[in-house]
Short mmCIF file of C-alpha atoms and ligand atoms in Angstrom, two decimals:
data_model
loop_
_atom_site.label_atom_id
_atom_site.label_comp_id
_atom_site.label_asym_id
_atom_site.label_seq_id
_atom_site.Cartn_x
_atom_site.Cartn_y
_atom_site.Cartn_z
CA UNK A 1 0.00 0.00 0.00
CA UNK A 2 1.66 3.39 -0.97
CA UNK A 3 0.31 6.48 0.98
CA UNK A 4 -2.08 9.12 -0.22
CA UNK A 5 0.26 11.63 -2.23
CA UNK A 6 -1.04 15.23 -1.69
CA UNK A 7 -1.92 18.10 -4.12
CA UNK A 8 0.75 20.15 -1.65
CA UNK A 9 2.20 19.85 2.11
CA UNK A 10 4.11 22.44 3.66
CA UNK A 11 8.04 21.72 4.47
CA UNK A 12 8.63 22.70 8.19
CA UNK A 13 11.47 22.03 9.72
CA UNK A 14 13.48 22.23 13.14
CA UNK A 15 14.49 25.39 12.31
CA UNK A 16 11.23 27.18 11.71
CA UNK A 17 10.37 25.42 15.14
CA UNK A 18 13.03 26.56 17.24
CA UNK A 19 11.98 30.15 15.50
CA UNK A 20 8.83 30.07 16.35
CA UNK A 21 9.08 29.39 20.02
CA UNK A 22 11.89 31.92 20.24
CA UNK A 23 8.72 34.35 19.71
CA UNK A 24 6.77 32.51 22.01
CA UNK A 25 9.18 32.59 25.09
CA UNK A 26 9.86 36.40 23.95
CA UNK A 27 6.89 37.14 25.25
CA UNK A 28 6.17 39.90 22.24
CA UNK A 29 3.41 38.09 20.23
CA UNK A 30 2.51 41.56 18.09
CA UNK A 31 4.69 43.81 16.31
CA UNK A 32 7.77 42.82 17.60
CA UNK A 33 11.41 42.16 15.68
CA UNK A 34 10.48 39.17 14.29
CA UNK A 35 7.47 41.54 12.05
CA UNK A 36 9.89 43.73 11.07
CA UNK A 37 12.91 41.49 10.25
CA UNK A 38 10.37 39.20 7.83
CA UNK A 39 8.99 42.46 6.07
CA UNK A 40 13.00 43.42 5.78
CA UNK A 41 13.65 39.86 4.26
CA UNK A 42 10.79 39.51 1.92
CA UNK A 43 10.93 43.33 0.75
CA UNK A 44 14.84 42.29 0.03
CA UNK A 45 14.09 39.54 -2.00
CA UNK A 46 10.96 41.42 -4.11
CA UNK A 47 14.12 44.00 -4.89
CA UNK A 48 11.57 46.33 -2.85
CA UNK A 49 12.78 49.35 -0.34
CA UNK A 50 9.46 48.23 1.88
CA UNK A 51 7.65 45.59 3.10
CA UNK A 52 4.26 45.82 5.04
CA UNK A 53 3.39 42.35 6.49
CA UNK A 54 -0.54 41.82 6.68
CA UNK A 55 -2.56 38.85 8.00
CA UNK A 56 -3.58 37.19 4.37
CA UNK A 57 -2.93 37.74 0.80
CA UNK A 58 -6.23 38.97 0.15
CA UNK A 59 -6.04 41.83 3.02
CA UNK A 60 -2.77 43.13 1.22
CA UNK A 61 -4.11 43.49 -1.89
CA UNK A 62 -7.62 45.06 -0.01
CA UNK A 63 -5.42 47.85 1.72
CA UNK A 64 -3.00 48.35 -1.74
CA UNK A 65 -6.45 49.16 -3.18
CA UNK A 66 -7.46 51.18 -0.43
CA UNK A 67 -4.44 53.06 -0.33
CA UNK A 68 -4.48 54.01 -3.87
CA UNK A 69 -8.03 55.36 -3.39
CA UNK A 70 -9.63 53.04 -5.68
CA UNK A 71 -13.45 53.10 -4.54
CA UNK A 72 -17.02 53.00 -5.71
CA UNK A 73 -17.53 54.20 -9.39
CA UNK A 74 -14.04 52.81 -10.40
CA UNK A 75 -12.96 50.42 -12.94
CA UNK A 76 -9.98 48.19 -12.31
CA UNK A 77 -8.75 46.18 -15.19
CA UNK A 78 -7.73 42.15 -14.31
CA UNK A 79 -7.86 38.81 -15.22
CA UNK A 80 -10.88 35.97 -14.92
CA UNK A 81 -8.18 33.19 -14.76
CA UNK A 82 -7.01 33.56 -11.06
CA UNK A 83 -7.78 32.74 -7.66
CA UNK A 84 -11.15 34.33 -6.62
CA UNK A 85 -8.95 36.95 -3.90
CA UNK A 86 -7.43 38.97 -6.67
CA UNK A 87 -10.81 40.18 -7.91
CA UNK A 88 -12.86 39.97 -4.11
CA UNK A 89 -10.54 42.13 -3.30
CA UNK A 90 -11.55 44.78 -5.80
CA UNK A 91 -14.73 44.09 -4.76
CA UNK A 92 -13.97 44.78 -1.42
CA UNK A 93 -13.49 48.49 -1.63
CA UNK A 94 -17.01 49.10 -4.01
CA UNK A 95 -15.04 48.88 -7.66
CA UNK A 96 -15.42 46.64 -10.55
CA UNK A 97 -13.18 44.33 -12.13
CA UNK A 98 -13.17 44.88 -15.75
CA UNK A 99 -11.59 41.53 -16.80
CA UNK A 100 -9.94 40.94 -19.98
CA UNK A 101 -9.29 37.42 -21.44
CA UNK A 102 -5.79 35.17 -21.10
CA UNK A 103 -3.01 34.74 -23.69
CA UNK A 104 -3.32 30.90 -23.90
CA UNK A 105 0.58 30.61 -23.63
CA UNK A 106 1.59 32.74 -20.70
CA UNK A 107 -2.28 32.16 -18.66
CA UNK A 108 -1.33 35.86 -17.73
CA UNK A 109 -3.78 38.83 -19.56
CA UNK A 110 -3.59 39.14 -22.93
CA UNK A 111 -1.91 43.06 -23.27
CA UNK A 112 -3.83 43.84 -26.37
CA UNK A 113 -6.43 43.06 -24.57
CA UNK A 114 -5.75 45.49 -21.44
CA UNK A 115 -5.50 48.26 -23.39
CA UNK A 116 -8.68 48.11 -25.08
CA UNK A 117 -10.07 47.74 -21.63
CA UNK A 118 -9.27 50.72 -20.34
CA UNK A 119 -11.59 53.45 -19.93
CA UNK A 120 -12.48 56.78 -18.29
CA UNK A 121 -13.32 55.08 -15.20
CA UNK A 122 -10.09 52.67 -15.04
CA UNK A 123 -8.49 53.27 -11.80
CA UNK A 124 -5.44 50.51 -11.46
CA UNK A 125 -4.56 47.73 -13.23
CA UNK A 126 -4.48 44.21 -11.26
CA UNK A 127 -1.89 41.58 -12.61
CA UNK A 128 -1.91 38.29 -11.53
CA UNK A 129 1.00 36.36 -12.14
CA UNK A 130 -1.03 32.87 -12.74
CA UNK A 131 0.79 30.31 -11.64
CA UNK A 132 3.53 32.21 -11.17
CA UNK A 133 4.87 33.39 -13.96
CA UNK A 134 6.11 37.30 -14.98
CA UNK A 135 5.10 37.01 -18.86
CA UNK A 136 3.46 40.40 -19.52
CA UNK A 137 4.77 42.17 -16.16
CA UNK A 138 6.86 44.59 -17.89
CA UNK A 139 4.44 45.50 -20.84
CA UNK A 140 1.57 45.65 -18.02
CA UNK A 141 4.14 48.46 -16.68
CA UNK A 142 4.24 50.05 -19.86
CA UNK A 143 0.46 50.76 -20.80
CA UNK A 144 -0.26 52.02 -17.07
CA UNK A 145 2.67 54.37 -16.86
CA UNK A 146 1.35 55.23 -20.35
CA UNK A 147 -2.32 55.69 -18.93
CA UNK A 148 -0.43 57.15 -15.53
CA UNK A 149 -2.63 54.52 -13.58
CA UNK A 150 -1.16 52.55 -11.15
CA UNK A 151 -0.06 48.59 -11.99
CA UNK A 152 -0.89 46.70 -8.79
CA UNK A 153 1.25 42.58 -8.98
CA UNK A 154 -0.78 40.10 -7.09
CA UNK A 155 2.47 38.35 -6.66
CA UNK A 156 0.99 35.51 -4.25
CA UNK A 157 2.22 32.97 -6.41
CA UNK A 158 5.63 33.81 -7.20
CA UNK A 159 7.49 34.73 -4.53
CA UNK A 160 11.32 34.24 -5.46
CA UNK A 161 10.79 33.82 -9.53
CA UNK A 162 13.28 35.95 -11.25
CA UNK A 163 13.06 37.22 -15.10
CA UNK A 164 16.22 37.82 -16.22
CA UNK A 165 17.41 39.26 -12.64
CA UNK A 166 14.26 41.23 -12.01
CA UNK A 167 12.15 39.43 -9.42
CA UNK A 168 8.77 39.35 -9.00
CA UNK A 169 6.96 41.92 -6.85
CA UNK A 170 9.03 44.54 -7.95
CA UNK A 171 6.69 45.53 -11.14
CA UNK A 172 4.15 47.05 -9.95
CA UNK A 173 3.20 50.57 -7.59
CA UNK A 174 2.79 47.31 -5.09
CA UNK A 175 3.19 44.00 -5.00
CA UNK A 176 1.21 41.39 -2.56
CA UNK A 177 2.11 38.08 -1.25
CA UNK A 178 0.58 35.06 0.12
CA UNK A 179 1.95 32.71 2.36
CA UNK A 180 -1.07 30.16 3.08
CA UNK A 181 0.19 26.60 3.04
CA UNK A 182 0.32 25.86 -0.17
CA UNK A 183 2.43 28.88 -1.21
CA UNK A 184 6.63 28.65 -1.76
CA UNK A 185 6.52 29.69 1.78
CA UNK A 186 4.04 29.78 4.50
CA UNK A 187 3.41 31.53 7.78
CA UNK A 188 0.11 29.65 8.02
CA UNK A 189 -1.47 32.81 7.24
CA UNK A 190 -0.09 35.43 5.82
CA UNK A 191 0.83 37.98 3.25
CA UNK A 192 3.36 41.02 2.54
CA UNK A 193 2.32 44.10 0.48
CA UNK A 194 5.86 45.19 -1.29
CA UNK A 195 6.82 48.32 -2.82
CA UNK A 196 9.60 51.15 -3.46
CA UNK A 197 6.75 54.08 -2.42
CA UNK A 198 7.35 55.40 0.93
CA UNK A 199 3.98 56.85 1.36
CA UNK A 200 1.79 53.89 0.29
CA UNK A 201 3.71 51.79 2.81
CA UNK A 202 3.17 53.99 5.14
CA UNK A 203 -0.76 54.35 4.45
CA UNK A 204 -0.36 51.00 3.93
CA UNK A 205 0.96 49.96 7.78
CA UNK A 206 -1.31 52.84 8.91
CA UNK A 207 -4.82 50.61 7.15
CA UNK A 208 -3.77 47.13 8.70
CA UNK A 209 -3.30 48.91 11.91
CA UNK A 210 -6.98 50.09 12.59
CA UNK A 211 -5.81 53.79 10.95
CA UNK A 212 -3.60 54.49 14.02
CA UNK A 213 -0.91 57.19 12.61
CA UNK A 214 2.66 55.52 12.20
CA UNK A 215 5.11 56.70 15.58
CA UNK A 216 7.63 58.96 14.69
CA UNK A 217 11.41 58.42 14.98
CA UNK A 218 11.76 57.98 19.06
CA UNK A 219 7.95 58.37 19.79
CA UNK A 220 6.49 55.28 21.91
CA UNK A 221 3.57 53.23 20.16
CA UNK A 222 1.26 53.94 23.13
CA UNK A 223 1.82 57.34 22.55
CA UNK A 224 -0.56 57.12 19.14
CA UNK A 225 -2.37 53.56 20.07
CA UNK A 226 -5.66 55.61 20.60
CA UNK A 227 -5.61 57.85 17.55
CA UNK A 228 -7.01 57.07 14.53
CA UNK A 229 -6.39 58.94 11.41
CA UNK A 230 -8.57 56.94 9.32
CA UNK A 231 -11.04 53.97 8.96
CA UNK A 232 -8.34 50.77 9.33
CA UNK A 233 -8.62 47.26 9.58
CA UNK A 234 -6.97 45.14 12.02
CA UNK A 235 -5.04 43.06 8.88
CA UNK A 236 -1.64 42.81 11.06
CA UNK A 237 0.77 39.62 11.15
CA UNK A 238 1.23 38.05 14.65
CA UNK A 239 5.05 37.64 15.78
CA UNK A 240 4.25 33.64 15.53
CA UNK A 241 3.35 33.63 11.90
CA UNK A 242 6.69 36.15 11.49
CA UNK A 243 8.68 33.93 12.96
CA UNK A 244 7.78 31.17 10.98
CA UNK A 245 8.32 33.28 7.72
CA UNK A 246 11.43 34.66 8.77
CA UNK A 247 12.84 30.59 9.22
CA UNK A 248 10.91 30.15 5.75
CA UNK A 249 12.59 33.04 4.04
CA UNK A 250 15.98 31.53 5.37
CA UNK A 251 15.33 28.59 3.63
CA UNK A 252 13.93 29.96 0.60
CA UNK A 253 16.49 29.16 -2.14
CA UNK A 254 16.35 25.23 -1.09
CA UNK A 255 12.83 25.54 -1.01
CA UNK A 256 13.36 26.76 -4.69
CA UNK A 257 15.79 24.24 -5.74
CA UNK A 258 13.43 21.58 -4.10
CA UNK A 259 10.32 22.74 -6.67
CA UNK A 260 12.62 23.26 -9.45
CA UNK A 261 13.47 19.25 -9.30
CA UNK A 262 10.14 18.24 -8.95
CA UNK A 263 8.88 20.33 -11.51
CA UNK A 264 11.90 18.80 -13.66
CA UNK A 265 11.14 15.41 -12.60
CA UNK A 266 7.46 16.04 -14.06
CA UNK A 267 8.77 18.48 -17.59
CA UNK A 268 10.75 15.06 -18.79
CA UNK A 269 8.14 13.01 -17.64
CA UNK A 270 5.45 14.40 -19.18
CA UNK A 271 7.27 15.89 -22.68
CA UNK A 272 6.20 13.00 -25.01
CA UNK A 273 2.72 13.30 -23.61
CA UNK A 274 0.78 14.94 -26.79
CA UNK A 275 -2.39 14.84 -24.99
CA UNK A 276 -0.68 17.40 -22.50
CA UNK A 277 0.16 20.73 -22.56
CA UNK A 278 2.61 21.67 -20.31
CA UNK A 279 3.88 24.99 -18.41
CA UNK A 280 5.16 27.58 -20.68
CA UNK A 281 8.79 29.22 -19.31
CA UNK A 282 10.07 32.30 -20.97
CA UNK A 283 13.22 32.05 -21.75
CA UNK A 284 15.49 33.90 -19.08
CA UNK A 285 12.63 33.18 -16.29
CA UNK A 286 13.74 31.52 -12.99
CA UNK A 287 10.61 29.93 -11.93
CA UNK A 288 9.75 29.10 -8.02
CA UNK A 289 7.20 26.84 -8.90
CA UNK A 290 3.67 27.65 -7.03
CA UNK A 291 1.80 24.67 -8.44
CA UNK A 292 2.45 22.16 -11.14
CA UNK A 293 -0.50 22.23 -13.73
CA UNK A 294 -0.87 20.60 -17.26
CA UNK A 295 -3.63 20.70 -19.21
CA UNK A 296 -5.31 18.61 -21.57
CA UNK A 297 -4.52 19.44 -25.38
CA UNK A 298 -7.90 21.13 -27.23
CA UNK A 299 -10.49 18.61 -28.26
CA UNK A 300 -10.49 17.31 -24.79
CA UNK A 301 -13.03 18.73 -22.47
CA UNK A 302 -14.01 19.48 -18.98
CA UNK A 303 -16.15 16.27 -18.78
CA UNK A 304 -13.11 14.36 -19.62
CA UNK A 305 -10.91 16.44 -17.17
CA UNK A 306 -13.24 15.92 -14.35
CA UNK A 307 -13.16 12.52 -14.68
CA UNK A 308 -9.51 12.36 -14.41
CA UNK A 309 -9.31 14.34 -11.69
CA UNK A 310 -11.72 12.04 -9.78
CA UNK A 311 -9.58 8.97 -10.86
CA UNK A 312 -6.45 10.28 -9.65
CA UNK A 313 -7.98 11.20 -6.32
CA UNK A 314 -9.03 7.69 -5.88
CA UNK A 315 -5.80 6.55 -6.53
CA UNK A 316 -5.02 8.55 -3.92
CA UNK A 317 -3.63 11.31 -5.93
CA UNK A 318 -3.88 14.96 -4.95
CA UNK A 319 -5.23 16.84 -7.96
CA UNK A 320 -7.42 20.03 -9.00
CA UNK A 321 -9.20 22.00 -11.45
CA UNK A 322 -7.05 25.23 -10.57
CA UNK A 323 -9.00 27.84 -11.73
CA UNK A 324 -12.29 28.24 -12.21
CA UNK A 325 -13.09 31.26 -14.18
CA UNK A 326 -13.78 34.04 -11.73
CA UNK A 327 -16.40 35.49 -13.62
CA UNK A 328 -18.40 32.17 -13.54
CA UNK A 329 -18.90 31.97 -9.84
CA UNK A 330 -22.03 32.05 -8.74
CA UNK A 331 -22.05 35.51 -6.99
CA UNK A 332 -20.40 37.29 -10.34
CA UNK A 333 -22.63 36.16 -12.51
CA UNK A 334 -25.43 37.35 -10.28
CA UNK A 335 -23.66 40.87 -9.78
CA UNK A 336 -22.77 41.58 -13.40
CA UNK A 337 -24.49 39.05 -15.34
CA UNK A 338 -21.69 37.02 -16.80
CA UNK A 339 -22.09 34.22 -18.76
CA UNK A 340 -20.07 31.20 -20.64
CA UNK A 341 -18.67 32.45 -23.95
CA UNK A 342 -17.33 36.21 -22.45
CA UNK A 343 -14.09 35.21 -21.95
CA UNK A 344 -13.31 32.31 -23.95
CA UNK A 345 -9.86 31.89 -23.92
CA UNK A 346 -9.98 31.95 -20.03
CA UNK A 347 -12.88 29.44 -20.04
CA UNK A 348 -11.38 26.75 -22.14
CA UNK A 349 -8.05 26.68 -20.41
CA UNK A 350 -9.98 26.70 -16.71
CA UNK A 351 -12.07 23.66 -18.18
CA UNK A 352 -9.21 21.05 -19.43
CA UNK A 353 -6.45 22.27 -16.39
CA UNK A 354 -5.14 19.78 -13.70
CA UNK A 355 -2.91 20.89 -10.87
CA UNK A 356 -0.53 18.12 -9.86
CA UNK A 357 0.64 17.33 -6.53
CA UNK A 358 3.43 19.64 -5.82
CA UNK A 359 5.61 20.55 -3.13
CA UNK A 360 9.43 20.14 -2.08
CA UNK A 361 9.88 16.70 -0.28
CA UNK A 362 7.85 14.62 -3.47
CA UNK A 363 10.59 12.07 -4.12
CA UNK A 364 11.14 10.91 -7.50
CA UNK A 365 9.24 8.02 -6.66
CA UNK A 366 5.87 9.83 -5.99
CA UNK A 367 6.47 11.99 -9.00
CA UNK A 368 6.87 8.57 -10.81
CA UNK A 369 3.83 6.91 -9.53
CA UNK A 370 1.53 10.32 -10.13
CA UNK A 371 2.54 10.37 -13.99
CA UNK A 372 2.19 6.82 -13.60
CA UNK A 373 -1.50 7.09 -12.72
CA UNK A 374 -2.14 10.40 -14.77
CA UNK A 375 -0.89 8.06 -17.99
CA UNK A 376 -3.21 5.45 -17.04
CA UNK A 377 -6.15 7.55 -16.77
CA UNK A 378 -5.18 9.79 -20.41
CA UNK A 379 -5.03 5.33 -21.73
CA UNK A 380 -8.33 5.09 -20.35
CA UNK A 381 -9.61 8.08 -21.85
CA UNK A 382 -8.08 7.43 -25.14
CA UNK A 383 -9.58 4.06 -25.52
CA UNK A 384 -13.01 5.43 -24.22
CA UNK A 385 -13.05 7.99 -27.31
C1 LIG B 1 -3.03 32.75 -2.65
C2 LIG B 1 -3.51 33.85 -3.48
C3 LIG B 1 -4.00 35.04 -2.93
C4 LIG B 1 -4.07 35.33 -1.45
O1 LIG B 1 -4.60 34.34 -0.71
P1 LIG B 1 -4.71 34.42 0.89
O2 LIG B 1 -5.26 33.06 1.19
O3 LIG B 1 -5.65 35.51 1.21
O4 LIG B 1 -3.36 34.65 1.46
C5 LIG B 1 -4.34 36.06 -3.79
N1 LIG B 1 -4.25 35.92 -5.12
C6 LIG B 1 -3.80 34.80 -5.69
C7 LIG B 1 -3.67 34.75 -7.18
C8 LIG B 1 -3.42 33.71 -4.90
O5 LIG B 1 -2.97 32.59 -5.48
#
């Protein structure tokens, strides 16, 4: 009997434990050194000057919003193909997201695309780096400076991916990270807004911190702990969940090398496969790896891809159908009336994608046996047609 293999597992070690009760026994559990050296280390590796850490993903990219001013009566230009936070978040703060369909290489926005899409009433642009790639980032930069709107990265799945020395989270007016388990790092939960602008971090710290105004240079916290400047949020990162990022962050470039050789392990597996698509790379990218997804080639469908995906999970395979098409949820097509066909490149990649199981300690043996199983199932399928 071989174990259940799943779609991804955290990689915690001694040292992350030893971290984390260090901030236990410190007796500081909020806003302590261990806050403030993560936000220093992740900033750092985003080539950022600042890092503002925040208690998910989803809150950093709610307060970037915020900060920018982006409210009811805006427009802010982003992509269907992404985790439902990147668009809620717009949501959040009374905006709509204007989405604009995928290229069906990169999974990122198509750029033609964006700049048909923007209007009078665009506000920001949001770029998601699906699945963690940069393709795009820099002409996304180009048509907002161009429009003098601001490009917001929801980096959350690319922390420590590099094109051609630039790293990700650097590209926009602000970049946001996620650290939920799944991530290239975690802190359980978790997330970092990034960015060079000294103000917005500022406004930034000022939102996750229930609008209190940031202390001066030598002025004591509890000096300001009753003052609010503005309607905030309580969106800050407990010295725990620091602690655990900082011994994350430590680790991060052999929790790199550890994707990379799964990911490899599954590229020259999976090549010969005609029935797969596999990731794109652009040349001179330096991928992290978030998740591992191939999709089925066109002329397969979501009714076949569901049914794989419910073989390999009783083969006890971790897999998934990452991602829906935002504007298809329920609760979007209610609000705007969105339908199939709006967005089609979006839709037919969403329908025929299966995330993998991914994460650093997969041996070679469990990537073997999961392409194992995957081939069996495409057989199955093939002989079915
Ligand atoms: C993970 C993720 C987020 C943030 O998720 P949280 O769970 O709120 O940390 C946002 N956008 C994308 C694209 C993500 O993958």
């Amino acid at each position: 009997m071989h174990e259940e293999i799943p779609l991804s597992r955290p990689d915690i070690t001694s040292a992350e434990e030893e971290c984390v009760l260090q901030a236990l026994r410190s007796g500081r559990l909020s806003q302590g050194p261990f806050v403030e050296e993560f936000e220093r280390l992740v900033a750092q590796r985003a080539q950022c000057r600042h890092g503002v850490a925040v208690s998910s993903g989803t809150d950093g990219l709610h307060l970037v919003l915020r900060a920018l001013g982006v409210g009811p009566g805006d427009e802010v230009v982003t992509t269907p193909f992404s985790f439902v936070a990147s668009s809620n978040a717009i949501l959040m703060v009374g905006a709509t997201p204007k989405f604009v369909d995928i290229c069906p290489t990169s999974l990122n926005m198509d750029p033609g695309k964006v700049v048909e899409a923007i209007g009078p009433r665009t506000k920001a642009i949001l770029a998601v780096e699906a699945f963690g790639n940069p393709t795009h980032m820099q002409a996304y930069q180009t048509i907002a400076a161009r429009h003098e709107i601001p490009l917001i990265e929801d980096c959350c799945e690319a922390l420590g991916t590099t094109h051609r020395g630039r790293a990700c989270g650097h590209y926009g007016r602000a970049g946001v990270f996620g650290f939920y388990p799944n991530k290239q790092i975690t802190t359980g939960e978790g997330g970092m807004i990034v960015t060079d602008d000294e103000r917005l971090a500022a406004t930034c710290r000022s939102l996750r911190n229930q609008g209190r105004p940031i202390p001066k240079p030598g002025e004591h916290a509890l000096g300001t702990w009753l003052a609010h400047d503005r309607l905030g949020y309580n969106a800050r990162l407990d010295e725990l969940s620091s602690a655990l990022g900082v011994a994350q962050m430590r680790r991060l470039d052999e929790l790199i090398t550890g994707r990379q050789r799964v990911a490899r392990g599954y590229l020259t597996r999976l090549m010969h496969r005609h029935e797969l698509i596999l990731p794109t790379v652009d040349e001179g990218t330096e991928m992290s790896w978030f998740v591992f997804v191939v999709r089925l080639a066109t002329g397969w469908g979501r009714v076949e891809r569901d049914r794989i995906i419910a073989s390999l999970r009783r083969h006890d395979v971790g897999a998934a159908d990452y991602f829906p098409c935002i504007h298809l949820q329920p609760f979007y097509r209610e609000l705007f009336g969105y339908r199939e066909g709006m967005f089609p490149i979006a839709e037919t990649v969403s329908q025929r994608t299966i995330a993998l199981p991914f994460f650093t300690r997969m041996t070679d043996r469990d990537v073997g046996f999961v392409v194992q199983t995957l081939e069996l199932m495409l057989e199955r399928e093939l002989l079915a047609r």
